[in-house]
């Protein structure tokens, strides 16, 4: 794999949530990258919904690297790559769409559910997030929700498949995308080589691991 040498380039982790993106964030911080303020990024979700990407591009001047919403959602990577052609893009993936779906549901059950139950639509509408938005608002901005069935398996797994397919298709003739599964041996070394940094560890520092 080609090793990038020279000044620090922007890095965008564009994998879906629950693919190891928080661990990539931690690894980037340890390597000296200034991460975008995720609470502030919540203020961009309305702009994302209206596909007003100029606001998102302007926000990306504030730091070296970004992950999570709206950077990891459909379409955002396209204007970002056009605005920052020297940037590195990292698509984190899981072993399968089923593994990803189950991890997402477990994580949301832990933070939004009641008494160990999968969150209902009412639970998500009551869960206040940054900038006055709710968990339902955030998820519905990312993809159209089904009322009464917020964790519809077919819908969510299709979203995961479509996102990965769109990213890999967009970058298929470019060399600024790394597709990586953090569970695979050597993934941390491949990540460091891709962004041009010397590894600090043998493996990724895990964060928010729910299986």
mmCIF file of C-alpha atoms in Angstrom:
data_model
loop_
_atom_site.group_PDB
_atom_site.id
_atom_site.type_symbol
_atom_site.label_atom_id
_atom_site.label_comp_id
_atom_site.label_asym_id
_atom_site.label_seq_id
_atom_site.Cartn_x
_atom_site.Cartn_y
_atom_site.Cartn_z
ATOM 1 C CA UNK A 1 0.000 0.000 0.000
ATOM 2 C CA UNK A 2 1.244 3.472 -0.868
ATOM 3 C CA UNK A 3 2.474 5.503 2.096
ATOM 4 C CA UNK A 4 1.593 9.196 2.040
ATOM 5 C CA UNK A 5 4.455 11.493 2.995
ATOM 6 C CA UNK A 6 4.342 15.233 3.624
ATOM 7 C CA UNK A 7 2.098 17.694 5.395
ATOM 8 C CA UNK A 8 -0.850 16.460 7.420
ATOM 9 C CA UNK A 9 -3.933 16.068 5.248
ATOM 10 C CA UNK A 10 -7.526 16.184 6.428
ATOM 11 C CA UNK A 11 -8.985 12.795 7.300
ATOM 12 C CA UNK A 12 -12.666 11.907 7.074
ATOM 13 C CA UNK A 13 -13.939 8.691 8.628
ATOM 14 C CA UNK A 14 -17.034 7.999 6.542
ATOM 15 C CA UNK A 15 -18.054 4.549 7.744
ATOM 16 C CA UNK A 16 -21.512 4.072 9.228
ATOM 17 C CA UNK A 17 -21.901 4.365 12.990
ATOM 18 C CA UNK A 18 -20.963 1.162 14.873
ATOM 19 C CA UNK A 19 -18.196 0.219 12.471
ATOM 20 C CA UNK A 20 -15.385 1.365 14.775
ATOM 21 C CA UNK A 21 -15.530 5.067 13.962
ATOM 22 C CA UNK A 22 -15.012 6.155 17.575
ATOM 23 C CA UNK A 23 -11.918 3.962 17.776
ATOM 24 C CA UNK A 24 -10.600 5.629 14.622
ATOM 25 C CA UNK A 25 -11.280 8.993 16.268
ATOM 26 C CA UNK A 26 -9.279 7.969 19.333
ATOM 27 C CA UNK A 27 -6.427 6.708 17.156
ATOM 28 C CA UNK A 28 -6.364 9.988 15.221
ATOM 29 C CA UNK A 29 -6.278 12.013 18.438
ATOM 30 C CA UNK A 30 -3.360 9.938 19.699
ATOM 31 C CA UNK A 31 -1.549 10.682 16.432
ATOM 32 C CA UNK A 32 -1.963 14.417 16.959
ATOM 33 C CA UNK A 33 -4.999 15.156 14.781
ATOM 34 C CA UNK A 34 -7.407 17.869 15.902
ATOM 35 C CA UNK A 35 -10.857 16.308 15.730
ATOM 36 C CA UNK A 36 -13.943 18.299 14.754
ATOM 37 C CA UNK A 37 -16.287 19.243 17.583
ATOM 38 C CA UNK A 38 -19.067 16.666 17.308
ATOM 39 C CA UNK A 39 -21.522 18.652 19.410
ATOM 40 C CA UNK A 40 -21.047 21.604 17.061
ATOM 41 C CA UNK A 41 -21.439 19.274 14.081
ATOM 42 C CA UNK A 42 -24.965 18.478 15.284
ATOM 43 C CA UNK A 43 -25.842 21.982 14.176
ATOM 44 C CA UNK A 44 -25.115 20.909 10.601
ATOM 45 C CA UNK A 45 -27.777 18.236 10.407
ATOM 46 C CA UNK A 46 -30.470 20.584 9.146
ATOM 47 C CA UNK A 47 -28.057 21.743 6.447
ATOM 48 C CA UNK A 48 -27.405 18.104 5.574
ATOM 49 C CA UNK A 49 -31.131 17.420 5.296
ATOM 50 C CA UNK A 50 -31.425 20.270 2.794
ATOM 51 C CA UNK A 51 -28.196 19.111 1.051
ATOM 52 C CA UNK A 52 -26.580 22.486 1.803
ATOM 53 C CA UNK A 53 -23.062 21.090 1.824
ATOM 54 C CA UNK A 54 -21.353 24.508 1.730
ATOM 55 C CA UNK A 55 -22.081 24.853 5.460
ATOM 56 C CA UNK A 56 -20.458 21.478 6.141
ATOM 57 C CA UNK A 57 -17.423 22.281 3.999
ATOM 58 C CA UNK A 58 -16.931 25.562 5.835
ATOM 59 C CA UNK A 59 -17.133 23.755 9.189
ATOM 60 C CA UNK A 60 -14.391 21.380 8.058
ATOM 61 C CA UNK A 61 -11.913 24.257 8.083
ATOM 62 C CA UNK A 62 -12.048 24.111 11.890
ATOM 63 C CA UNK A 63 -10.050 20.905 12.445
ATOM 64 C CA UNK A 64 -7.914 18.164 10.897
ATOM 65 C CA UNK A 65 -10.237 15.171 11.027
ATOM 66 C CA UNK A 66 -13.928 14.364 11.286
ATOM 67 C CA UNK A 67 -16.183 11.378 11.923
ATOM 68 C CA UNK A 68 -19.812 10.636 12.775
ATOM 69 C CA UNK A 69 -22.807 12.636 11.512
ATOM 70 C CA UNK A 70 -23.059 14.230 9.021
ATOM 71 C CA UNK A 71 -19.647 13.191 7.668
ATOM 72 C CA UNK A 72 -20.481 9.477 7.740
ATOM 73 C CA UNK A 73 -23.866 9.780 6.033
ATOM 74 C CA UNK A 74 -24.865 9.287 2.401
ATOM 75 C CA UNK A 75 -23.587 11.859 -0.101
ATOM 76 C CA UNK A 76 -21.492 14.055 2.236
ATOM 77 C CA UNK A 77 -18.230 12.441 1.157
ATOM 78 C CA UNK A 78 -18.766 13.628 -2.430
ATOM 79 C CA UNK A 79 -18.658 17.420 -1.881
ATOM 80 C CA UNK A 80 -15.996 16.938 0.797
ATOM 81 C CA UNK A 81 -13.716 15.136 -1.638
ATOM 82 C CA UNK A 82 -14.271 17.861 -4.210
ATOM 83 C CA UNK A 83 -13.550 20.606 -1.656
ATOM 84 C CA UNK A 84 -10.535 18.831 -0.121
ATOM 85 C CA UNK A 85 -8.973 16.736 -2.915
ATOM 86 C CA UNK A 86 -5.868 15.992 -0.829
ATOM 87 C CA UNK A 87 -7.895 14.571 2.059
ATOM 88 C CA UNK A 88 -7.873 10.917 3.083
ATOM 89 C CA UNK A 89 -11.187 9.058 3.381
ATOM 90 C CA UNK A 90 -11.617 5.974 5.541
ATOM 91 C CA UNK A 91 -14.596 3.658 5.110
ATOM 92 C CA UNK A 92 -14.866 1.459 8.188
ATOM 93 C CA UNK A 93 -16.920 -1.715 7.763
ATOM 94 C CA UNK A 94 -18.050 -4.716 9.815
ATOM 95 C CA UNK A 95 -17.810 -8.429 9.041
ATOM 96 C CA UNK A 96 -21.327 -8.365 7.590
ATOM 97 C CA UNK A 97 -24.440 -6.206 7.419
ATOM 98 C CA UNK A 98 -26.065 -8.507 9.995
ATOM 99 C CA UNK A 99 -23.197 -7.992 12.453
ATOM 100 C CA UNK A 100 -23.478 -4.230 11.924
ATOM 101 C CA UNK A 101 -27.252 -4.218 12.449
ATOM 102 C CA UNK A 102 -27.058 -6.225 15.662
ATOM 103 C CA UNK A 103 -24.300 -3.987 17.031
ATOM 104 C CA UNK A 104 -26.332 -0.848 16.261
ATOM 105 C CA UNK A 105 -29.442 -2.219 17.966
ATOM 106 C CA UNK A 106 -27.461 -3.289 21.050
ATOM 107 C CA UNK A 107 -25.844 0.137 21.317
ATOM 108 C CA UNK A 108 -29.127 2.013 20.953
ATOM 109 C CA UNK A 109 -30.805 -0.326 23.428
ATOM 110 C CA UNK A 110 -28.116 0.535 25.956
ATOM 111 C CA UNK A 111 -28.431 4.305 25.562
ATOM 112 C CA UNK A 112 -32.091 4.807 24.579
ATOM 113 C CA UNK A 113 -33.979 1.672 25.646
ATOM 114 C CA UNK A 114 -35.880 1.066 28.850
ATOM 115 C CA UNK A 115 -35.306 -2.008 31.002
ATOM 116 C CA UNK A 116 -33.176 -3.645 28.326
ATOM 117 C CA UNK A 117 -35.819 -3.377 25.598
ATOM 118 C CA UNK A 118 -35.120 -2.178 22.060
ATOM 119 C CA UNK A 119 -36.074 1.520 21.899
ATOM 120 C CA UNK A 120 -39.516 2.390 20.604
ATOM 121 C CA UNK A 121 -40.383 5.383 18.447
ATOM 122 C CA UNK A 122 -41.553 7.151 21.625
ATOM 123 C CA UNK A 123 -38.220 6.442 23.327
ATOM 124 C CA UNK A 124 -36.312 7.940 20.406
ATOM 125 C CA UNK A 125 -38.565 11.000 20.236
ATOM 126 C CA UNK A 126 -37.999 11.576 23.957
ATOM 127 C CA UNK A 127 -34.209 11.209 23.761
ATOM 128 C CA UNK A 128 -32.877 14.748 23.475
ATOM 129 C CA UNK A 129 -29.580 15.104 21.655
ATOM 130 C CA UNK A 130 -27.399 18.134 20.951
ATOM 131 C CA UNK A 131 -28.892 21.346 19.518
ATOM 132 C CA UNK A 132 -32.390 20.425 20.713
ATOM 133 C CA UNK A 133 -32.731 17.533 18.292
ATOM 134 C CA UNK A 134 -33.993 14.105 19.302
ATOM 135 C CA UNK A 135 -32.576 10.691 18.470
ATOM 136 C CA UNK A 136 -35.565 10.239 16.152
ATOM 137 C CA UNK A 137 -34.763 13.541 14.387
ATOM 138 C CA UNK A 138 -31.181 12.465 13.806
ATOM 139 C CA UNK A 139 -32.064 9.024 12.492
ATOM 140 C CA UNK A 140 -34.870 10.364 10.308
ATOM 141 C CA UNK A 141 -32.499 12.921 8.776
ATOM 142 C CA UNK A 142 -30.054 10.138 7.919
ATOM 143 C CA UNK A 143 -32.702 7.890 6.369
ATOM 144 C CA UNK A 144 -36.502 7.962 6.238
ATOM 145 C CA UNK A 145 -37.806 6.182 9.308
ATOM 146 C CA UNK A 146 -40.776 3.815 9.415
ATOM 147 C CA UNK A 147 -43.195 5.023 12.062
ATOM 148 C CA UNK A 148 -43.698 2.354 14.702
ATOM 149 C CA UNK A 149 -40.740 0.294 13.456
ATOM 150 C CA UNK A 150 -37.571 2.357 13.980
ATOM 151 C CA UNK A 151 -35.236 -0.643 13.802
ATOM 152 C CA UNK A 152 -36.663 -2.264 10.702
ATOM 153 C CA UNK A 153 -34.020 -4.812 9.797
ATOM 154 C CA UNK A 154 -34.458 -4.653 6.029
ATOM 155 C CA UNK A 155 -34.387 -0.856 5.931
ATOM 156 C CA UNK A 156 -31.314 -0.473 8.101
ATOM 157 C CA UNK A 157 -29.302 -3.234 6.462
ATOM 158 C CA UNK A 158 -30.156 -1.776 3.052
ATOM 159 C CA UNK A 159 -28.918 1.611 4.276
ATOM 160 C CA UNK A 160 -25.613 0.039 5.359
ATOM 161 C CA UNK A 161 -25.183 -1.809 2.055
ATOM 162 C CA UNK A 162 -26.103 1.249 0.003
ATOM 163 C CA UNK A 163 -23.726 3.501 1.890
ATOM 164 C CA UNK A 164 -20.754 1.194 1.426
ATOM 165 C CA UNK A 165 -21.621 0.626 -2.220
ATOM 166 C CA UNK A 166 -21.936 4.360 -2.943
ATOM 167 C CA UNK A 167 -18.617 5.148 -1.281
ATOM 168 C CA UNK A 168 -16.686 2.405 -3.050
ATOM 169 C CA UNK A 169 -18.251 3.232 -6.397
ATOM 170 C CA UNK A 170 -17.430 6.936 -6.072
ATOM 171 C CA UNK A 171 -13.781 6.274 -5.180
ATOM 172 C CA UNK A 172 -13.160 3.290 -7.458
ATOM 173 C CA UNK A 173 -10.803 5.184 -9.785
ATOM 174 C CA UNK A 174 -9.163 7.183 -6.979
ATOM 175 C CA UNK A 175 -6.446 6.342 -4.469
ATOM 176 C CA UNK A 176 -7.587 8.409 -1.485
ATOM 177 C CA UNK A 177 -9.950 5.853 0.092
ATOM 178 C CA UNK A 178 -9.076 3.123 2.590
ATOM 179 C CA UNK A 179 -11.688 0.422 3.255
ATOM 180 C CA UNK A 180 -10.935 -1.153 6.591
ATOM 181 C CA UNK A 181 -12.365 -3.655 9.072
ATOM 182 C CA UNK A 182 -10.899 -2.925 12.497
ATOM 183 C CA UNK A 183 -11.277 -6.589 13.491
ATOM 184 C CA UNK A 184 -8.799 -7.697 10.847
ATOM 185 C CA UNK A 185 -5.155 -8.316 11.665
ATOM 186 C CA UNK A 186 -2.935 -5.447 10.552
ATOM 187 C CA UNK A 187 -5.768 -2.940 10.229
ATOM 188 C CA UNK A 188 -4.115 -0.380 12.508
ATOM 189 C CA UNK A 189 -0.853 -0.548 10.584
ATOM 190 C CA UNK A 190 -2.719 -0.160 7.292
ATOM 191 C CA UNK A 191 -4.560 2.855 8.709
ATOM 192 C CA UNK A 192 -1.335 4.537 9.872
ATOM 193 C CA UNK A 193 0.393 3.810 6.579
ATOM 194 C CA UNK A 194 -2.531 5.304 4.653
ATOM 195 C CA UNK A 195 -2.468 8.610 6.536
ATOM 196 C CA UNK A 196 1.339 8.733 6.692
ATOM 197 C CA UNK A 197 1.799 8.323 10.451
ATOM 198 C CA UNK A 198 4.056 6.062 12.486
ATOM 199 C CA UNK A 199 2.031 3.473 14.443
ATOM 200 C CA UNK A 200 1.877 3.917 18.211
ATOM 201 C CA UNK A 201 0.309 0.539 19.005
ATOM 202 C CA UNK A 202 -0.100 -2.957 17.621
ATOM 203 C CA UNK A 203 -3.884 -2.621 17.299
ATOM 204 C CA UNK A 204 -6.572 0.047 17.362
ATOM 205 C CA UNK A 205 -7.440 1.463 20.797
ATOM 206 C CA UNK A 206 -11.052 0.294 21.197
ATOM 207 C CA UNK A 207 -13.770 2.696 22.308
ATOM 208 C CA UNK A 208 -17.550 2.182 22.611
ATOM 209 C CA UNK A 209 -17.195 -1.509 21.813
ATOM 210 C CA UNK A 210 -20.544 -3.311 22.033
ATOM 211 C CA UNK A 211 -19.759 -6.316 19.834
#
